[in-house]
Amino acid sequence: MAETILVVDDEESIRELVQLNLRKAGYRTAAAATGAECLARVAEGRPDLVILDIMLPDTDGLTLCRVLRRDTAVPVIFLTARDDEVDRVLGLELGADDYVTKPFSPRELVARVRAVLRRAGENGAPRSPEALTAGDLVVDLARHEARRAGRPVPLTPKEFELLAFLVRHAGQALSRDRLLDSVWGADYFGDVRIVDVHVRHLREKIEADPANPVYIKTVRGVGYRFDLPDRASV
């Protein structure tokens, strides 16, 4: 079944243009003009991806993204006329998977949608039956989930993909560029700082003290390394 993309924008012409090109590319589409409509559409039947405008009449896309990230793991691509670096970084910190600025090329937007969905699909693909246990943290690569002290850790698809890559290369110092290429892919157009943003989110979710991480260590001048304390093994 074709993936469903929810297009959230208060400009009807933009919604129609985006939906037209997505349908031509083989996707199903739904639309919303406000934040309230977006949440209603998501509640009715969760889409596979949300294209989200930052400027909405009843709320802003950054706040809406925060709500979506709290309640779901649906991938989000921001679509906005604002090209301020602060907005881009804040959007990534809130968990957005990509960022497209108006005016945009419909072909580029479809390519980014395809890339984000492919990465999300790879996250959910069957894996070999491997699980890592480190202290009170369990990263189950087969079930595609992480647990801490027996409780599920709510990770976005990209956060889990990054964590899984770090786990698979435990003990190795990995550069930001390598993490970006391996987790986000060569077709990712954004800033390398997205790696730092996601590492910070992971630390907040899996570390007892994010300021003094036990698992994800910073390697000065290089990048990051996942350590296995307490004789943890894969």
mmCIF file of N, CA and C in Angstrom, residues 9-138:
data_model
loop_
_atom_site.group_PDB
_atom_site.id
_atom_site.type_symbol
_atom_site.label_atom_id
_atom_site.label_comp_id
_atom_site.label_asym_id
_atom_site.label_seq_id
_atom_site.Cartn_x
_atom_site.Cartn_y
_atom_site.Cartn_z
ATOM 1 N N ASP A 9 -0.461 23.127 5.558
ATOM 2 C CA ASP A 9 -0.098 24.473 5.122
ATOM 3 C C ASP A 9 -1.384 25.284 5.000
ATOM 4 N N ASP A 10 -1.364 26.549 5.421
ATOM 5 C CA ASP A 10 -2.577 27.361 5.361
ATOM 6 C C ASP A 10 -2.828 27.946 3.974
ATOM 7 N N GLU A 11 -1.868 27.815 3.055
ATOM 8 C CA GLU A 11 -2.054 28.296 1.686
ATOM 9 C C GLU A 11 -2.576 27.158 0.814
ATOM 10 N N GLU A 12 -3.789 27.324 0.305
ATOM 11 C CA GLU A 12 -4.412 26.271 -0.497
ATOM 12 C C GLU A 12 -3.584 25.941 -1.730
ATOM 13 N N SER A 13 -3.013 26.977 -2.371
ATOM 14 C CA SER A 13 -2.231 26.737 -3.586
ATOM 15 C C SER A 13 -1.014 25.864 -3.298
ATOM 16 N N ILE A 14 -0.383 26.071 -2.132
ATOM 17 C CA ILE A 14 0.768 25.257 -1.759
ATOM 18 C C ILE A 14 0.330 23.826 -1.477
ATOM 19 N N ARG A 15 -0.760 23.680 -0.739
ATOM 20 C CA ARG A 15 -1.246 22.327 -0.439
ATOM 21 C C ARG A 15 -1.538 21.561 -1.721
ATOM 22 N N GLU A 16 -2.213 22.224 -2.669
ATOM 23 C CA GLU A 16 -2.573 21.551 -3.918
ATOM 24 C C GLU A 16 -1.343 21.205 -4.740
ATOM 25 N N LEU A 17 -0.367 22.123 -4.795
ATOM 26 C CA LEU A 17 0.857 21.870 -5.559
ATOM 27 C C LEU A 17 1.621 20.682 -4.982
ATOM 28 N N VAL A 18 1.792 20.671 -3.667
ATOM 29 C CA VAL A 18 2.532 19.595 -3.030
ATOM 30 C C VAL A 18 1.805 18.261 -3.204
ATOM 31 N N GLN A 19 0.498 18.258 -2.977
ATOM 32 C CA GLN A 19 -0.269 17.019 -3.116
ATOM 33 C C GLN A 19 -0.234 16.496 -4.549
ATOM 34 N N LEU A 20 -0.340 17.391 -5.517
ATOM 35 C CA LEU A 20 -0.309 16.979 -6.920
ATOM 36 C C LEU A 20 0.993 16.249 -7.237
ATOM 37 N N ASN A 21 2.111 16.820 -6.812
ATOM 38 C CA ASN A 21 3.404 16.208 -7.118
ATOM 39 C C ASN A 21 3.620 14.926 -6.328
ATOM 40 N N LEU A 22 3.112 14.864 -5.124
ATOM 41 C CA LEU A 22 3.235 13.631 -4.351
ATOM 42 C C LEU A 22 2.403 12.509 -4.962
ATOM 43 N N ARG A 23 1.190 12.841 -5.422
ATOM 44 C CA ARG A 23 0.350 11.813 -6.045
ATOM 45 C C ARG A 23 0.966 11.331 -7.354
ATOM 46 N N LYS A 24 1.581 12.248 -8.103
ATOM 47 C CA LYS A 24 2.265 11.843 -9.328
ATOM 48 C C LYS A 24 3.403 10.872 -9.020
ATOM 49 N N ALA A 25 4.007 11.030 -7.837
ATOM 50 C CA ALA A 25 5.115 10.161 -7.436
ATOM 51 C C ALA A 25 4.620 8.852 -6.822
ATOM 52 N N GLY A 26 3.296 8.687 -6.732
ATOM 53 C CA GLY A 26 2.745 7.425 -6.257
ATOM 54 C C GLY A 26 2.318 7.395 -4.803
ATOM 55 N N TYR A 27 2.314 8.554 -4.135
ATOM 56 C CA TYR A 27 1.925 8.599 -2.732
ATOM 57 C C TYR A 27 0.445 8.965 -2.583
ATOM 58 N N ARG A 28 -0.142 8.526 -1.480
ATOM 59 C CA ARG A 28 -1.453 8.996 -1.091
ATOM 60 C C ARG A 28 -1.268 10.265 -0.279
ATOM 61 N N THR A 29 -2.236 11.179 -0.311
ATOM 62 C CA THR A 29 -2.078 12.432 0.412
ATOM 63 C C THR A 29 -3.321 12.766 1.232
ATOM 64 N N ALA A 30 -3.094 13.563 2.257
ATOM 65 C CA ALA A 30 -4.152 14.176 3.046
ATOM 66 C C ALA A 30 -3.684 15.597 3.318
ATOM 67 N N ALA A 31 -4.610 16.463 3.706
ATOM 68 C CA ALA A 31 -4.237 17.869 3.867
ATOM 69 C C ALA A 31 -4.886 18.467 5.099
ATOM 70 N N ALA A 32 -4.239 19.498 5.630
ATOM 71 C CA ALA A 32 -4.766 20.259 6.758
ATOM 72 C C ALA A 32 -4.278 21.692 6.622
ATOM 73 N N ALA A 33 -5.146 22.644 7.026
ATOM 74 C CA ALA A 33 -4.804 24.058 6.911
ATOM 75 C C ALA A 33 -4.415 24.677 8.248
ATOM 76 N N THR A 34 -4.655 23.973 9.338
ATOM 77 C CA THR A 34 -4.359 24.490 10.679
ATOM 78 C C THR A 34 -3.720 23.402 11.533
ATOM 79 N N GLY A 35 -3.191 23.813 12.667
ATOM 80 C CA GLY A 35 -2.622 22.848 13.580
ATOM 81 C C GLY A 35 -3.669 21.906 14.142
ATOM 82 N N ALA A 36 -4.843 22.443 14.442
ATOM 83 C CA ALA A 36 -5.916 21.606 14.971
ATOM 84 C C ALA A 36 -6.329 20.543 13.962
ATOM 85 N N GLU A 37 -6.430 20.928 12.688
ATOM 86 C CA GLU A 37 -6.776 19.960 11.647
ATOM 87 C C GLU A 37 -5.688 18.917 11.509
ATOM 88 N N CYS A 38 -4.448 19.327 11.638
ATOM 89 C CA CYS A 38 -3.333 18.383 11.548
ATOM 90 C C CYS A 38 -3.450 17.311 12.625
ATOM 91 N N LEU A 39 -3.658 17.727 13.864
ATOM 92 C CA LEU A 39 -3.759 16.762 14.958
ATOM 93 C C LEU A 39 -4.956 15.847 14.778
ATOM 94 N N ALA A 40 -6.057 16.390 14.221
ATOM 95 C CA ALA A 40 -7.240 15.561 13.972
ATOM 96 C C ALA A 40 -6.953 14.514 12.906
ATOM 97 N N ARG A 41 -6.247 14.910 11.835
ATOM 98 C CA ARG A 41 -5.911 13.960 10.767
ATOM 99 C C ARG A 41 -4.976 12.868 11.299
ATOM 100 N N VAL A 42 -4.033 13.255 12.126
ATOM 101 C CA VAL A 42 -3.099 12.276 12.686
ATOM 102 C C VAL A 42 -3.846 11.298 13.588
ATOM 103 N N ALA A 43 -4.806 11.823 14.367
ATOM 104 C CA ALA A 43 -5.574 10.960 15.261
ATOM 105 C C ALA A 43 -6.474 10.007 14.478
ATOM 106 N N GLU A 44 -6.999 10.456 13.327
ATOM 107 C CA GLU A 44 -7.885 9.623 12.516
ATOM 108 C C GLU A 44 -7.144 8.420 11.942
ATOM 109 N N GLY A 45 -5.940 8.639 11.498
ATOM 110 C CA GLY A 45 -5.154 7.567 10.903
ATOM 111 C C GLY A 45 -3.761 8.076 10.656
ATOM 112 N N ARG A 46 -2.811 7.600 11.429
ATOM 113 C CA ARG A 46 -1.483 8.203 11.401
ATOM 114 C C ARG A 46 -0.848 8.110 10.021
ATOM 115 N N PRO A 47 -0.424 9.256 9.487
ATOM 116 C CA PRO A 47 0.248 9.251 8.187
ATOM 117 C C PRO A 47 1.659 8.695 8.309
ATOM 118 N N ASP A 48 2.270 8.428 7.166
ATOM 119 C CA ASP A 48 3.641 7.922 7.167
ATOM 120 C C ASP A 48 4.656 9.049 7.255
ATOM 121 N N LEU A 49 4.219 10.274 6.934
ATOM 122 C CA LEU A 49 5.108 11.434 6.998
ATOM 123 C C LEU A 49 4.245 12.688 7.005
ATOM 124 N N VAL A 50 4.719 13.731 7.683
ATOM 125 C CA VAL A 50 4.021 15.019 7.719
ATOM 126 C C VAL A 50 4.923 16.089 7.125
ATOM 127 N N ILE A 51 4.393 16.818 6.145
ATOM 128 C CA ILE A 51 5.063 18.014 5.616
ATOM 129 C C ILE A 51 4.400 19.194 6.321
ATOM 130 N N LEU A 52 5.169 19.938 7.098
ATOM 131 C CA LEU A 52 4.602 20.886 8.053
ATOM 132 C C LEU A 52 5.121 22.305 7.834
ATOM 133 N N ASP A 53 4.189 23.229 7.572
ATOM 134 C CA ASP A 53 4.544 24.642 7.449
ATOM 135 C C ASP A 53 4.769 25.226 8.839
ATOM 136 N N ILE A 54 5.744 26.118 8.975
ATOM 137 C CA ILE A 54 6.008 26.714 10.274
ATOM 138 C C ILE A 54 4.951 27.759 10.631
ATOM 139 N N MET A 55 4.492 28.535 9.644
ATOM 140 C CA MET A 55 3.534 29.608 9.909
ATOM 141 C C MET A 55 2.121 29.114 9.662
ATOM 142 N N LEU A 56 1.374 28.880 10.743
ATOM 143 C CA LEU A 56 -0.012 28.440 10.661
ATOM 144 C C LEU A 56 -0.907 29.431 11.396
ATOM 145 N N PRO A 57 -2.186 29.512 11.045
ATOM 146 C CA PRO A 57 -3.056 30.543 11.640
ATOM 147 C C PRO A 57 -3.350 30.352 13.122
ATOM 148 N N ASP A 58 -3.378 29.114 13.613
ATOM 149 C CA ASP A 58 -3.750 28.883 15.004
ATOM 150 C C ASP A 58 -2.586 28.490 15.903
ATOM 151 N N THR A 59 -1.436 28.205 15.316
ATOM 152 C CA THR A 59 -0.250 27.851 16.090
ATOM 153 C C THR A 59 0.950 27.973 15.158
ATOM 154 N N ASP A 60 2.134 27.685 15.656
ATOM 155 C CA ASP A 60 3.304 27.647 14.779
ATOM 156 C C ASP A 60 3.763 26.204 14.636
ATOM 157 N N GLY A 61 4.416 25.939 13.508
ATOM 158 C CA GLY A 61 4.826 24.574 13.222
ATOM 159 C C GLY A 61 5.813 24.013 14.221
ATOM 160 N N LEU A 62 6.626 24.870 14.838
ATOM 161 C CA LEU A 62 7.589 24.389 15.825
ATOM 162 C C LEU A 62 6.870 23.805 17.041
ATOM 163 N N THR A 63 5.844 24.522 17.500
ATOM 164 C CA THR A 63 5.054 24.007 18.625
ATOM 165 C C THR A 63 4.331 22.729 18.232
ATOM 166 N N LEU A 64 3.777 22.716 17.013
ATOM 167 C CA LEU A 64 3.054 21.535 16.547
ATOM 168 C C LEU A 64 3.985 20.337 16.425
ATOM 169 N N CYS A 65 5.199 20.572 15.954
ATOM 170 C CA CYS A 65 6.181 19.494 15.846
ATOM 171 C C CYS A 65 6.500 18.938 17.222
ATOM 172 N N ARG A 66 6.575 19.804 18.206
ATOM 173 C CA ARG A 66 6.851 19.349 19.569
ATOM 174 C C ARG A 66 5.743 18.411 20.058
ATOM 175 N N VAL A 67 4.493 18.743 19.729
ATOM 176 C CA VAL A 67 3.365 17.900 20.120
ATOM 177 C C VAL A 67 3.430 16.557 19.393
ATOM 178 N N LEU A 68 3.714 16.600 18.086
ATOM 179 C CA LEU A 68 3.806 15.364 17.312
ATOM 180 C C LEU A 68 4.922 14.473 17.848
ATOM 181 N N ARG A 69 6.049 15.075 18.194
ATOM 182 C CA ARG A 69 7.175 14.299 18.700
ATOM 183 C C ARG A 69 6.870 13.688 20.064
ATOM 184 N N ARG A 70 6.034 14.376 20.843
ATOM 185 C CA ARG A 70 5.677 13.856 22.156
ATOM 186 C C ARG A 70 4.793 12.618 22.040
ATOM 187 N N ASP A 71 3.900 12.619 21.038
ATOM 188 C CA ASP A 71 2.868 11.582 20.946
ATOM 189 C C ASP A 71 3.113 10.539 19.858
ATOM 190 N N THR A 72 3.976 10.834 18.882
ATOM 191 C CA THR A 72 4.174 9.919 17.761
ATOM 192 C C THR A 72 5.645 9.881 17.363
ATOM 193 N N ALA A 73 5.955 8.994 16.434
ATOM 194 C CA ALA A 73 7.298 8.927 15.852
ATOM 195 C C ALA A 73 7.235 9.217 14.353
ATOM 196 N N VAL A 74 6.150 9.863 13.883
ATOM 197 C CA VAL A 74 5.990 10.125 12.456
ATOM 198 C C VAL A 74 7.085 11.077 11.976
ATOM 199 N N PRO A 75 7.738 10.791 10.850
ATOM 200 C CA PRO A 75 8.749 11.710 10.310
ATOM 201 C C PRO A 75 8.123 13.049 9.928
ATOM 202 N N VAL A 76 8.888 14.132 10.099
ATOM 203 C CA VAL A 76 8.405 15.486 9.821
ATOM 204 C C VAL A 76 9.400 16.214 8.933
ATOM 205 N N ILE A 77 8.882 16.835 7.875
ATOM 206 C CA ILE A 77 9.681 17.723 7.033
ATOM 207 C C ILE A 77 9.061 19.116 7.144
ATOM 208 N N PHE A 78 9.846 20.099 7.582
ATOM 209 C CA PHE A 78 9.354 21.472 7.645
ATOM 210 C C PHE A 78 9.349 22.094 6.254
ATOM 211 N N LEU A 79 8.273 22.826 5.960
ATOM 212 C CA LEU A 79 8.141 23.568 4.708
ATOM 213 C C LEU A 79 7.793 24.992 5.090
ATOM 214 N N THR A 80 8.687 25.936 4.793
ATOM 215 C CA THR A 80 8.491 27.288 5.307
ATOM 216 C C THR A 80 9.152 28.341 4.440
ATOM 217 N N ALA A 81 8.631 29.551 4.533
ATOM 218 C CA ALA A 81 9.220 30.684 3.824
ATOM 219 C C ALA A 81 10.342 31.316 4.635
ATOM 220 N N ARG A 82 10.471 30.924 5.892
ATOM 221 C CA ARG A 82 11.497 31.487 6.762
ATOM 222 C C ARG A 82 12.785 30.698 6.622
ATOM 223 N N ASP A 83 13.876 31.420 6.387
ATOM 224 C CA ASP A 83 15.168 30.771 6.152
ATOM 225 C C ASP A 83 16.192 31.174 7.217
ATOM 226 N N ASP A 84 15.693 31.483 8.403
ATOM 227 C CA ASP A 84 16.581 31.882 9.481
ATOM 228 C C ASP A 84 17.259 30.669 10.095
ATOM 229 N N GLU A 85 18.563 30.759 10.344
ATOM 230 C CA GLU A 85 19.320 29.621 10.877
ATOM 231 C C GLU A 85 18.776 29.166 12.225
ATOM 232 N N VAL A 86 18.323 30.110 13.050
ATOM 233 C CA VAL A 86 17.779 29.758 14.355
ATOM 234 C C VAL A 86 16.574 28.848 14.199
ATOM 235 N N ASP A 87 15.710 29.173 13.217
ATOM 236 C CA ASP A 87 14.544 28.335 12.972
ATOM 237 C C ASP A 87 14.953 26.939 12.533
ATOM 238 N N ARG A 88 15.946 26.858 11.661
ATOM 239 C CA ARG A 88 16.377 25.551 11.164
ATOM 240 C C ARG A 88 16.923 24.695 12.301
ATOM 241 N N VAL A 89 17.791 25.276 13.106
ATOM 242 C CA VAL A 89 18.382 24.521 14.211
ATOM 243 C C VAL A 89 17.320 24.130 15.220
ATOM 244 N N LEU A 90 16.405 25.052 15.542
ATOM 245 C CA LEU A 90 15.350 24.742 16.500
ATOM 246 C C LEU A 90 14.454 23.638 15.975
ATOM 247 N N GLY A 91 14.153 23.684 14.680
ATOM 248 C CA GLY A 91 13.334 22.639 14.089
ATOM 249 C C GLY A 91 13.984 21.279 14.206
ATOM 250 N N LEU A 92 15.282 21.222 13.983
ATOM 251 C CA LEU A 92 16.003 19.952 14.102
ATOM 252 C C LEU A 92 16.041 19.495 15.555
ATOM 253 N N GLU A 93 16.181 20.438 16.474
ATOM 254 C CA GLU A 93 16.198 20.072 17.883
ATOM 255 C C GLU A 93 14.866 19.471 18.317
ATOM 256 N N LEU A 94 13.785 19.909 17.679
ATOM 257 C CA LEU A 94 12.472 19.394 18.029
ATOM 258 C C LEU A 94 12.199 18.043 17.388
ATOM 259 N N GLY A 95 13.104 17.586 16.521
ATOM 260 C CA GLY A 95 12.954 16.249 15.960
ATOM 261 C C GLY A 95 12.581 16.198 14.505
ATOM 262 N N ALA A 96 12.586 17.344 13.812
ATOM 263 C CA ALA A 96 12.275 17.322 12.376
ATOM 264 C C ALA A 96 13.340 16.525 11.629
ATOM 265 N N ASP A 97 12.914 15.839 10.563
ATOM 266 C CA ASP A 97 13.838 15.010 9.788
ATOM 267 C C ASP A 97 14.476 15.761 8.631
ATOM 268 N N ASP A 98 13.844 16.840 8.194
ATOM 269 C CA ASP A 98 14.397 17.631 7.101
ATOM 270 C C ASP A 98 13.722 18.997 7.096
ATOM 271 N N TYR A 99 14.209 19.893 6.203
ATOM 272 C CA TYR A 99 13.793 21.288 6.222
ATOM 273 C C TYR A 99 13.853 21.811 4.789
ATOM 274 N N VAL A 100 12.723 22.262 4.235
ATOM 275 C CA VAL A 100 12.671 22.775 2.866
ATOM 276 C C VAL A 100 12.163 24.205 2.902
ATOM 277 N N THR A 101 12.837 25.111 2.206
ATOM 278 C CA THR A 101 12.494 26.524 2.227
ATOM 279 C C THR A 101 11.757 26.928 0.955
ATOM 280 N N LYS A 102 10.679 27.689 1.107
ATOM 281 C CA LYS A 102 9.955 28.255 -0.029
ATOM 282 C C LYS A 102 10.740 29.435 -0.601
ATOM 283 N N PRO A 103 10.713 29.649 -1.917
ATOM 284 C CA PRO A 103 10.113 28.770 -2.938
ATOM 285 C C PRO A 103 10.950 27.510 -3.099
ATOM 286 N N PHE A 104 10.306 26.413 -3.420
ATOM 287 C CA PHE A 104 10.996 25.133 -3.484
ATOM 288 C C PHE A 104 10.722 24.452 -4.819
ATOM 289 N N SER A 105 11.595 23.525 -5.150
ATOM 290 C CA SER A 105 11.405 22.703 -6.341
ATOM 291 C C SER A 105 10.557 21.492 -5.959
ATOM 292 N N PRO A 106 9.406 21.291 -6.615
ATOM 293 C CA PRO A 106 8.594 20.112 -6.300
ATOM 294 C C PRO A 106 9.380 18.811 -6.420
ATOM 295 N N ARG A 107 10.273 18.722 -7.403
ATOM 296 C CA ARG A 107 11.070 17.508 -7.576
ATOM 297 C C ARG A 107 11.985 17.298 -6.382
ATOM 298 N N GLU A 108 12.588 18.392 -5.886
ATOM 299 C CA GLU A 108 13.467 18.261 -4.721
ATOM 300 C C GLU A 108 12.663 17.839 -3.495
ATOM 301 N N LEU A 109 11.476 18.416 -3.314
ATOM 302 C CA LEU A 109 10.646 18.056 -2.173
ATOM 303 C C LEU A 109 10.276 16.578 -2.215
ATOM 304 N N VAL A 110 9.882 16.092 -3.389
ATOM 305 C CA VAL A 110 9.532 14.680 -3.521
ATOM 306 C C VAL A 110 10.754 13.806 -3.236
ATOM 307 N N ALA A 111 11.932 14.255 -3.703
ATOM 308 C CA ALA A 111 13.153 13.490 -3.445
ATOM 309 C C ALA A 111 13.447 13.415 -1.952
ATOM 310 N N ARG A 112 13.210 14.498 -1.251
ATOM 311 C CA ARG A 112 13.453 14.498 0.194
ATOM 312 C C ARG A 112 12.441 13.625 0.914
ATOM 313 N N VAL A 113 11.183 13.679 0.471
ATOM 314 C CA VAL A 113 10.166 12.807 1.048
ATOM 315 C C VAL A 113 10.566 11.352 0.854
ATOM 316 N N ARG A 114 10.995 11.021 -0.355
ATOM 317 C CA ARG A 114 11.379 9.645 -0.651
ATOM 318 C C ARG A 114 12.562 9.213 0.230
ATOM 319 N N ALA A 115 13.532 10.108 0.411
ATOM 320 C CA ALA A 115 14.715 9.780 1.207
ATOM 321 C C ALA A 115 14.351 9.568 2.679
ATOM 322 N N VAL A 116 13.504 10.445 3.225
ATOM 323 C CA VAL A 116 13.110 10.303 4.633
ATOM 324 C C VAL A 116 12.310 9.020 4.846
ATOM 325 N N LEU A 117 11.394 8.730 3.920
ATOM 326 C CA LEU A 117 10.592 7.513 4.049
ATOM 327 C C LEU A 117 11.458 6.265 3.896
ATOM 328 N N ARG A 118 12.442 6.318 3.005
ATOM 329 C CA ARG A 118 13.319 5.167 2.832
ATOM 330 C C ARG A 118 14.107 4.893 4.100
ATOM 331 N N ARG A 119 14.619 5.953 4.716
ATOM 332 C CA ARG A 119 15.375 5.770 5.952
ATOM 333 C C ARG A 119 14.475 5.251 7.070
ATOM 334 N N ALA A 120 13.245 5.777 7.128
ATOM 335 C CA ALA A 120 12.306 5.290 8.153
ATOM 336 C C ALA A 120 11.966 3.827 7.907
ATOM 337 N N GLY A 121 11.818 3.452 6.626
ATOM 338 C CA GLY A 121 11.525 2.065 6.300
ATOM 339 C C GLY A 121 12.663 1.143 6.642
ATOM 340 N N GLU A 122 13.888 1.602 6.426
ATOM 341 C CA GLU A 122 15.052 0.799 6.778
ATOM 342 C C GLU A 122 15.114 0.592 8.280
ATOM 343 N N ASN A 123 14.667 1.606 9.037
ATOM 344 C CA ASN A 123 14.641 1.463 10.489
ATOM 345 C C ASN A 123 13.721 0.341 10.924
ATOM 346 N N GLY A 124 12.610 0.155 10.157
ATOM 347 C CA GLY A 124 11.642 -0.855 10.539
ATOM 348 C C GLY A 124 11.858 -2.189 9.871
ATOM 349 N N ALA A 125 12.887 -2.299 9.073
ATOM 350 C CA ALA A 125 13.143 -3.550 8.357
ATOM 351 C C ALA A 125 13.593 -4.638 9.323
ATOM 352 N N PRO A 126 13.333 -5.898 8.986
ATOM 353 C CA PRO A 126 13.769 -6.987 9.871
ATOM 354 C C PRO A 126 15.277 -6.960 10.071
ATOM 355 N N ARG A 127 15.696 -7.209 11.261
ATOM 356 C CA ARG A 127 17.112 -7.218 11.576
ATOM 357 C C ARG A 127 17.507 -8.574 12.147
ATOM 358 N N SER A 128 18.788 -8.780 12.199
ATOM 359 C CA SER A 128 19.260 -10.013 12.814
ATOM 360 C C SER A 128 18.942 -9.966 14.296
ATOM 361 N N PRO A 129 18.752 -11.133 14.928
ATOM 362 C CA PRO A 129 18.347 -11.165 16.329
ATOM 363 C C PRO A 129 19.485 -10.787 17.257
ATOM 364 N N GLU A 130 19.752 -9.497 17.354
ATOM 365 C CA GLU A 130 20.811 -9.011 18.206
ATOM 366 C C GLU A 130 20.216 -8.081 19.248
ATOM 367 N N ALA A 131 20.766 -8.112 20.449
ATOM 368 C CA ALA A 131 20.368 -7.179 21.496
ATOM 369 C C ALA A 131 21.593 -6.856 22.318
ATOM 370 N N LEU A 132 21.711 -5.611 22.684
ATOM 371 C CA LEU A 132 22.829 -5.179 23.504
ATOM 372 C C LEU A 132 22.302 -4.811 24.871
ATOM 373 N N THR A 133 22.989 -5.264 25.914
ATOM 374 C CA THR A 133 22.639 -4.900 27.277
ATOM 375 C C THR A 133 23.831 -4.196 27.905
ATOM 376 N N ALA A 134 23.590 -2.987 28.386
ATOM 377 C CA ALA A 134 24.640 -2.192 29.018
ATOM 378 C C ALA A 134 24.038 -1.539 30.252
ATOM 379 N N GLY A 135 24.395 -2.030 31.421
ATOM 380 C CA GLY A 135 23.786 -1.508 32.627
ATOM 381 C C GLY A 135 22.286 -1.764 32.604
ATOM 382 N N ASP A 136 21.497 -0.698 32.771
ATOM 383 C CA ASP A 136 20.042 -0.847 32.744
ATOM 384 C C ASP A 136 19.468 -0.548 31.370
ATOM 385 N N LEU A 137 20.335 -0.420 30.358
ATOM 386 C CA LEU A 137 19.902 -0.096 29.007
ATOM 387 C C LEU A 137 19.949 -1.336 28.118
ATOM 388 N N VAL A 138 18.855 -1.585 27.405
ATOM 389 C CA VAL A 138 18.787 -2.670 26.428
ATOM 390 C C VAL A 138 18.418 -2.070 25.088
#
